[in-house]
Amino acid sequence: MGYEVKLEIFEGPLDLLLHLIKKNEINIYDIPITLITEQYLSHIEMMKSLNLDVAGEYLVLAATLIHIKSKMLLPSPEENLEGEEYEADPRSELVMQLLEYEVFKEAATQLGQRPLLERDVFKRGSSAEEKNVDEGKDEIDVDLNVFDLVEAFYRIISTLDKTELMEIDMEKMSLTEKINEIMDRLAEKKKMTFAELLGGQLNKRMILYTFLAILELMRLRMIRVYQAGSFGVIRVALVMEK
Amino acid sequence: MEDSKAIIEAIIFTSEGPVQVDKIKEVLPDVEKDEISRLLKELMEEYEKRGGGFLLLEVAGGFQFRTRADFSYWINKFLKGRPAILSRAAMETLAVIAYKQPVLKSEIDRFRGVDSGSSLKGLLERKLVRIMGRKDVPGRPIMYGTTKKFLEVFNLKDLSELPTLKELKDLHEEA
């Protein structure tokens, strides 16, 4: 047997407070602060017990409520001063904020009820055009297999100066470092060609690491590699999180 | 001159976005702007009277053919797409921006009582909201406002078509 928990979703502390005021059928200009503070705090307790994240803003308003409550308990110092105008109700600022929020909440509801494009009303050619804007127009994407990459690898190797190949590179470079470097550079540029990724580092070790890093990133589906036709430029792009 | 109306109709049919009167005037320099507006109004009425699948509507400062809202179910079925829905948080954020623009993020947060960062980011990505500049105060914070796309998506001629905050307040009190 399971429990059915019905929870109201609140957009924030002001929303919760408005809900409590409505539920108790309270006059917003004369909020019984003790009652509301109690209910507000017990609501937060409930949210916590349900393991919901209670955002910091909820706690800020809780503190504000308690502050107002304590202020209302204290005799106002201004009462003793004669000729002084009535002192501000400690609740007034909060009431103002609530009223303002209420109007925007209504505005949001009204906006949502309008006939929305792509939800209620449609213009000509609604479907295809908007969804394909991100794709490059000049190139047809052809997904690459590993062999194409290997081929590209060899093509670059073969252009290397033979003497340079004889050098022993003692610099240690881990695959993880290379992967991170590629991700960093892609995060900045979004799309790069294989040649660009190699940069000027035309030694075998670097090319090898770059190549391995790309394979690993492809396996992890962090990047997409594609090519416009055979022998075309190989492009590496970051997979966008959706 | 009888052709003007048909030409205007053809221009709007061809265009991807809403067509402004000025654009029509460029094509038909001999026709007065008032006349163009009058013909547009006639066209709008004709489509309305015909009671077909679509209407000619004034949105985002221009004119565009749009399907009748009554047929949304079938069009969604045809496009096999899930309609784009904005979350309540996003709608609230958008409402504050629409009414208070140019507005700072800190002001939006204050009106809503919560952090609006992620909603704001989503709205910027969907191009419903844009950066209008920086406010000339310490820290030079960014000011946000709505875009033309906002008007298009929400089927608005311009911002003045939105109910005023006072009207909303009265509306709320009646409810």
XYZ file of C-alpha atoms in Angstrom:
417
model
C 0.000 0.000 0.000
C 1.330 3.338 -0.923
C 0.563 6.797 0.223
C -0.673 9.413 -2.082
C 0.902 12.725 -1.296
C -0.728 15.718 -2.831
C 1.484 18.737 -2.814
C 0.793 22.184 -4.014
C 3.605 23.559 -6.041
C 4.667 26.975 -4.923
C 6.699 29.306 -7.022
C 8.380 30.732 -3.982
C 7.847 32.033 -0.468
C 5.494 34.834 -1.549
C 3.365 32.311 -3.401
C 3.182 30.108 -0.319
C 2.275 33.058 1.862
C -0.483 34.135 -0.531
C -1.800 30.598 -0.525
C -1.991 30.582 3.297
C -3.747 33.950 3.316
C -6.348 32.691 0.814
C -6.799 29.395 2.607
C -7.490 31.155 5.897
C -9.650 33.786 4.199
C -7.630 36.530 5.770
C -7.724 40.200 4.926
C -4.353 40.843 3.346
C -4.181 44.325 4.921
C -4.571 42.868 8.397
C -2.601 39.646 8.515
C -2.737 37.837 11.877
C 1.008 37.435 11.950
C 1.186 34.781 14.686
C -1.184 32.412 12.893
C 0.436 32.893 9.502
C 3.968 32.543 10.857
C 3.017 29.266 12.529
C 1.429 27.866 9.399
C 4.280 29.073 7.243
C 6.883 27.418 9.455
C 4.963 24.141 9.629
C 4.764 24.173 5.833
C 8.511 24.525 5.605
C 8.908 21.686 8.100
C 6.701 19.535 5.921
C 8.716 20.364 2.838
C 11.874 19.425 4.693
C 10.422 16.149 5.965
C 9.538 15.249 2.392
C 13.159 15.818 1.493
C 12.295 18.696 -0.758
C 14.954 21.285 -1.117
C 13.872 24.306 0.797
C 15.389 27.218 -1.023
C 17.094 29.908 0.993
C 14.410 32.422 0.063
C 11.845 30.492 2.095
C 14.018 30.815 5.165
C 14.548 34.519 4.554
C 10.813 35.101 4.561
C 10.464 32.922 7.687
C 12.971 35.187 9.398
C 11.088 38.258 8.161
C 7.817 36.901 9.543
C 9.361 36.202 12.937
C 10.941 39.648 12.920
C 7.585 41.277 12.197
C 5.961 39.176 14.909
C 8.504 40.302 17.494
C 8.147 43.923 16.433
C 4.406 43.755 16.906
C 4.803 42.358 20.391
C 6.997 45.237 21.492
C 5.448 48.528 22.441
C 6.368 51.042 19.854
C 8.785 53.708 21.097
C 7.020 56.288 18.977
C 3.832 55.876 20.972
C 5.352 58.021 23.691
C 6.141 60.871 21.387
C 3.215 63.158 21.114
C 2.365 64.903 17.907
C 4.081 62.107 16.029
C 2.146 60.613 13.174
C 1.115 57.010 13.499
C 4.104 54.745 13.190
C 4.406 52.404 10.262
C 2.817 49.011 10.632
C 5.703 46.509 10.639
C 3.645 44.414 8.228
C 3.182 47.124 5.618
C 6.314 46.423 3.615
C 5.496 42.738 3.357
C 1.897 43.525 2.385
C 3.128 45.810 -0.378
C 5.381 43.072 -1.663
C 2.551 40.524 -1.553
C 0.169 42.807 -3.422
C 2.748 43.488 -6.087
C 3.517 39.810 -6.441
C -0.182 39.014 -6.713
C -0.542 41.375 -9.655
C 2.380 39.806 -11.491
C 1.016 36.357 -10.777
C -2.236 37.458 -12.390
C -0.284 38.981 -15.287
C 1.490 35.659 -15.818
C -1.842 33.822 -15.835
C -3.273 36.294 -18.340
C -0.231 35.940 -20.578
C -0.546 32.166 -20.471
C -4.174 32.381 -21.559
C -3.368 34.259 -24.721
C -3.424 32.315 -27.986
C 0.221 31.320 -28.105
C 2.157 30.780 -31.306
C 3.058 27.106 -31.793
C 0.636 26.109 -29.056
C -2.746 27.514 -30.050
C -2.115 29.336 -33.278
C 0.289 28.571 -36.077
C 1.823 30.476 -38.909
C 2.731 29.055 -42.273
C 5.663 26.632 -42.270
C 5.602 26.339 -38.508
C 7.220 22.944 -38.179
C 10.455 22.572 -40.053
C 12.026 26.016 -40.198
C 12.392 26.743 -36.510
C 13.772 23.380 -35.535
C 16.625 23.249 -38.019
C 18.160 26.634 -37.418
C 21.095 25.228 -35.472
C 22.240 22.880 -38.183
C 24.807 24.162 -40.621
C 23.309 24.914 -43.990
C 26.318 24.678 -46.250
C 27.352 21.179 -45.322
C 25.552 17.910 -45.277
C 26.364 16.044 -42.116
C 27.689 12.568 -42.601
C 28.352 10.660 -39.434
C 31.847 9.283 -39.367
C 33.017 5.846 -38.483
C 36.294 5.054 -36.788
C 37.981 4.164 -40.076
C 37.491 7.628 -41.466
C 39.156 9.010 -38.394
C 42.049 6.594 -38.675
C 42.463 7.635 -42.263
C 42.526 11.287 -41.332
C 45.086 10.443 -38.682
C 47.351 8.799 -41.235
C 46.948 11.669 -43.637
C 48.279 14.056 -41.065
C 51.075 11.708 -40.018
C 52.187 11.395 -43.610
C 52.594 15.133 -43.988
C 55.021 15.259 -41.108
C 58.624 15.989 -41.530
C 60.375 12.645 -41.242
C 63.237 13.979 -39.144
C 60.893 15.318 -36.583
C 59.441 11.864 -36.199
C 62.775 10.665 -34.953
C 62.730 12.922 -31.944
C 61.789 11.417 -28.661
C 59.343 13.542 -26.819
C 59.878 13.130 -23.127
C 57.083 15.431 -22.165
C 54.490 13.498 -20.257
C 50.942 14.040 -21.320
C 48.065 12.064 -19.973
C 45.004 11.189 -21.951
C 42.826 12.747 -19.291
C 44.651 16.036 -19.685
C 44.151 15.933 -23.421
C 40.460 15.138 -23.024
C 40.042 18.054 -20.661
C 41.924 20.335 -22.996
C 39.727 19.372 -25.947
C 36.564 19.865 -23.901
C 37.802 23.265 -22.736
C 38.544 24.392 -26.234
C 35.251 23.074 -27.545
C 33.355 24.719 -24.707
C 34.735 27.972 -25.999
C 34.353 27.414 -29.716
C 31.546 24.812 -29.841
C 32.794 23.519 -33.175
C 36.304 22.858 -34.406
C 37.925 20.927 -37.186
C 40.205 18.008 -36.475
C 43.149 20.002 -37.844
C 42.323 22.971 -35.611
C 42.229 20.709 -32.587
C 45.711 19.493 -33.375
C 46.843 23.059 -33.662
C 50.512 23.426 -34.372
C 51.392 20.348 -32.363
C 52.531 18.248 -35.221
C 54.361 15.552 -33.399
C 53.218 12.002 -33.444
C 52.638 11.728 -29.746
C 50.352 14.741 -29.636
C 48.408 13.652 -32.671
C 48.024 10.232 -31.149
C 46.755 11.614 -27.879
C 44.362 13.965 -29.622
C 43.101 11.102 -31.699
C 42.618 8.833 -28.693
C 40.945 11.627 -26.750
C 38.478 12.170 -29.597
C 37.677 8.482 -29.731
C 37.095 8.401 -25.998
C 34.900 11.519 -26.099
C 32.888 10.014 -28.946
C 32.385 6.864 -26.918
C 31.182 8.956 -23.985
C 28.908 10.864 -26.377
C 30.395 14.134 -25.238
C 31.203 15.190 -28.760
C 29.905 14.548 -32.238
C 32.224 14.055 -35.140
C 31.067 14.511 -38.681
C 32.316 15.139 -42.138
C 30.754 16.498 -45.292
C 31.417 13.652 -47.692
C 34.576 11.574 -47.985
C 37.862 13.467 -47.682
C 35.961 16.480 -46.429
C 36.987 18.439 -43.397
C 36.339 16.523 -40.195
C 34.432 18.637 -37.739
C 34.210 18.043 -34.026
C 31.307 19.537 -32.139
C 30.215 19.551 -28.559
C 27.052 17.563 -27.896
C 24.619 20.126 -26.556
C 22.884 19.093 -23.405
C 19.189 19.141 -23.961
C -6.071 50.068 -58.068
C -8.530 47.262 -57.469
C -5.533 44.965 -57.514
C -3.898 46.588 -54.479
C -5.803 44.463 -52.026
C -4.884 41.250 -53.836
C -1.252 42.333 -54.020
C -1.163 43.052 -50.298
C -2.711 39.659 -49.648
C -0.075 37.992 -51.823
C 2.769 39.811 -50.049
C 1.580 38.703 -46.645
C 1.102 35.171 -47.901
C 4.683 35.075 -49.151
C 6.345 36.588 -46.115
C 7.747 34.482 -43.306
C 7.301 37.068 -40.611
C 4.637 39.672 -39.930
C 4.571 42.334 -42.685
C 4.567 45.995 -41.681
C 2.553 48.624 -43.512
C 5.842 50.369 -44.388
C 7.047 47.279 -46.235
C 3.852 47.165 -48.276
C 4.224 50.862 -49.012
C 7.703 50.170 -50.441
C 6.163 47.746 -52.924
C 3.123 49.918 -53.645
C 4.513 53.486 -53.487
C 1.429 54.956 -55.179
C -0.968 53.728 -52.536
C -1.343 55.916 -49.468
C -0.584 54.382 -46.084
C -4.119 55.048 -44.894
C -5.417 53.224 -47.911
C -3.128 50.262 -47.204
C -4.350 50.149 -43.622
C -7.952 50.299 -44.822
C -7.389 47.450 -47.294
C -5.680 45.410 -44.576
C -8.673 45.933 -42.346
C -10.976 44.800 -45.152
C -8.879 41.703 -45.679
C -8.941 40.906 -41.979
C -12.712 41.198 -41.962
C -13.049 39.042 -45.060
C -11.073 36.214 -43.477
C -12.989 36.581 -40.247
C -16.309 36.428 -42.115
C -15.235 33.446 -44.169
C -14.761 31.452 -40.973
C -12.026 29.266 -42.446
C -9.004 27.630 -40.901
C -6.936 30.760 -40.647
C -7.172 34.480 -40.100
C -5.238 37.590 -40.953
C -4.025 39.073 -37.690
C -2.043 42.071 -36.560
C 0.977 40.915 -34.534
C 4.253 42.509 -33.497
C 3.608 45.626 -35.547
C 2.809 43.717 -38.727
C 0.271 41.470 -40.406
C 0.406 37.704 -40.609
C -1.787 34.753 -41.439
C -2.380 32.530 -38.441
C -4.533 29.499 -37.848
C -7.598 29.814 -35.682
C -6.928 28.855 -32.066
C -9.917 26.467 -32.238
C -7.900 24.100 -34.393
C -4.798 23.835 -32.210
C -5.499 20.190 -31.356
C -5.453 19.103 -35.002
C -2.473 21.221 -35.971
C -0.450 19.866 -33.084
C -1.452 16.393 -34.173
C -0.403 17.177 -37.731
C 2.962 18.628 -36.700
C 3.485 15.751 -34.249
C 5.134 18.261 -31.995
C 4.539 18.837 -28.361
C 3.465 22.425 -27.921
C 6.120 24.568 -26.333
C 5.067 25.298 -22.794
C 6.678 27.787 -20.486
C 6.863 26.921 -16.800
C 4.982 29.028 -14.287
C 8.266 30.441 -13.020
C 9.192 31.444 -16.561
C 5.770 33.031 -17.120
C 6.053 35.035 -13.913
C 9.526 36.213 -14.840
C 8.329 37.121 -18.318
C 5.349 39.000 -16.890
C 7.575 41.097 -14.615
C 9.895 41.895 -17.529
C 7.013 42.746 -19.876
C 5.519 45.214 -17.416
C 8.619 46.649 -15.791
C 11.088 46.836 -18.670
C 13.824 47.911 -18.670
C 14.256 45.908 -15.502
C 17.199 44.527 -13.532
C 17.492 40.921 -12.439
C 17.636 42.051 -8.817
C 14.281 43.792 -9.302
C 12.739 40.706 -10.884
C 13.975 38.632 -7.950
C 12.479 41.096 -5.512
C 9.078 41.147 -7.213
C 8.937 37.363 -7.302
C 10.606 36.736 -3.959
C 12.837 34.069 -5.497
C 15.898 33.841 -7.658
C 14.906 34.131 -11.318
C 18.288 33.218 -12.784
C 17.352 29.986 -14.503
C 14.016 31.306 -15.793
C 15.767 34.353 -17.168
C 18.372 32.207 -18.891
C 15.660 30.105 -20.522
C 13.779 33.197 -21.708
C 16.968 34.669 -23.174
C 17.689 31.410 -24.973
C 14.196 31.359 -26.419
C 14.709 34.961 -27.503
C 11.587 36.147 -25.695
C 13.754 38.446 -23.620
C 16.771 40.505 -24.553
C 19.444 42.571 -22.880
C 18.531 46.233 -23.286
C 21.753 47.662 -21.945
C 23.327 48.453 -18.630
C 21.987 50.719 -15.969
C 24.160 53.680 -15.090
C 24.567 52.811 -11.425
C 27.489 51.215 -9.567
C 28.151 47.734 -10.906
C 26.449 48.663 -14.172
C 23.850 45.865 -13.897
C 22.162 44.485 -17.023
C 18.667 45.663 -17.926
C 16.240 43.256 -19.552
C 13.274 43.771 -21.838
C 11.004 41.784 -24.133
C 11.691 41.144 -27.816
C 9.673 41.356 -31.011
C 9.496 37.590 -30.853
C 7.705 37.947 -27.526
C 4.975 39.942 -29.309
C 4.809 37.347 -32.076
C 4.591 34.394 -29.717
C 1.994 36.029 -27.489
C -0.101 37.284 -30.381
C 0.267 40.928 -29.426
C 0.111 43.961 -31.710
C 2.371 45.832 -29.334
C 2.999 46.096 -25.597
C 0.064 48.451 -25.103
C -2.265 45.590 -25.913
C -1.418 44.008 -22.567
C -3.859 44.819 -19.786
C -2.431 47.451 -17.449
C -1.295 46.462 -13.971
C -4.232 48.350 -12.547
C -6.685 46.460 -14.747
C -5.064 43.229 -13.626
C -5.447 44.241 -10.014
C -9.135 45.020 -10.480
C -9.581 41.782 -12.366
C -7.971 39.912 -9.530
C -10.118 41.550 -6.907
C -13.279 40.671 -8.780
C -12.292 37.027 -8.996
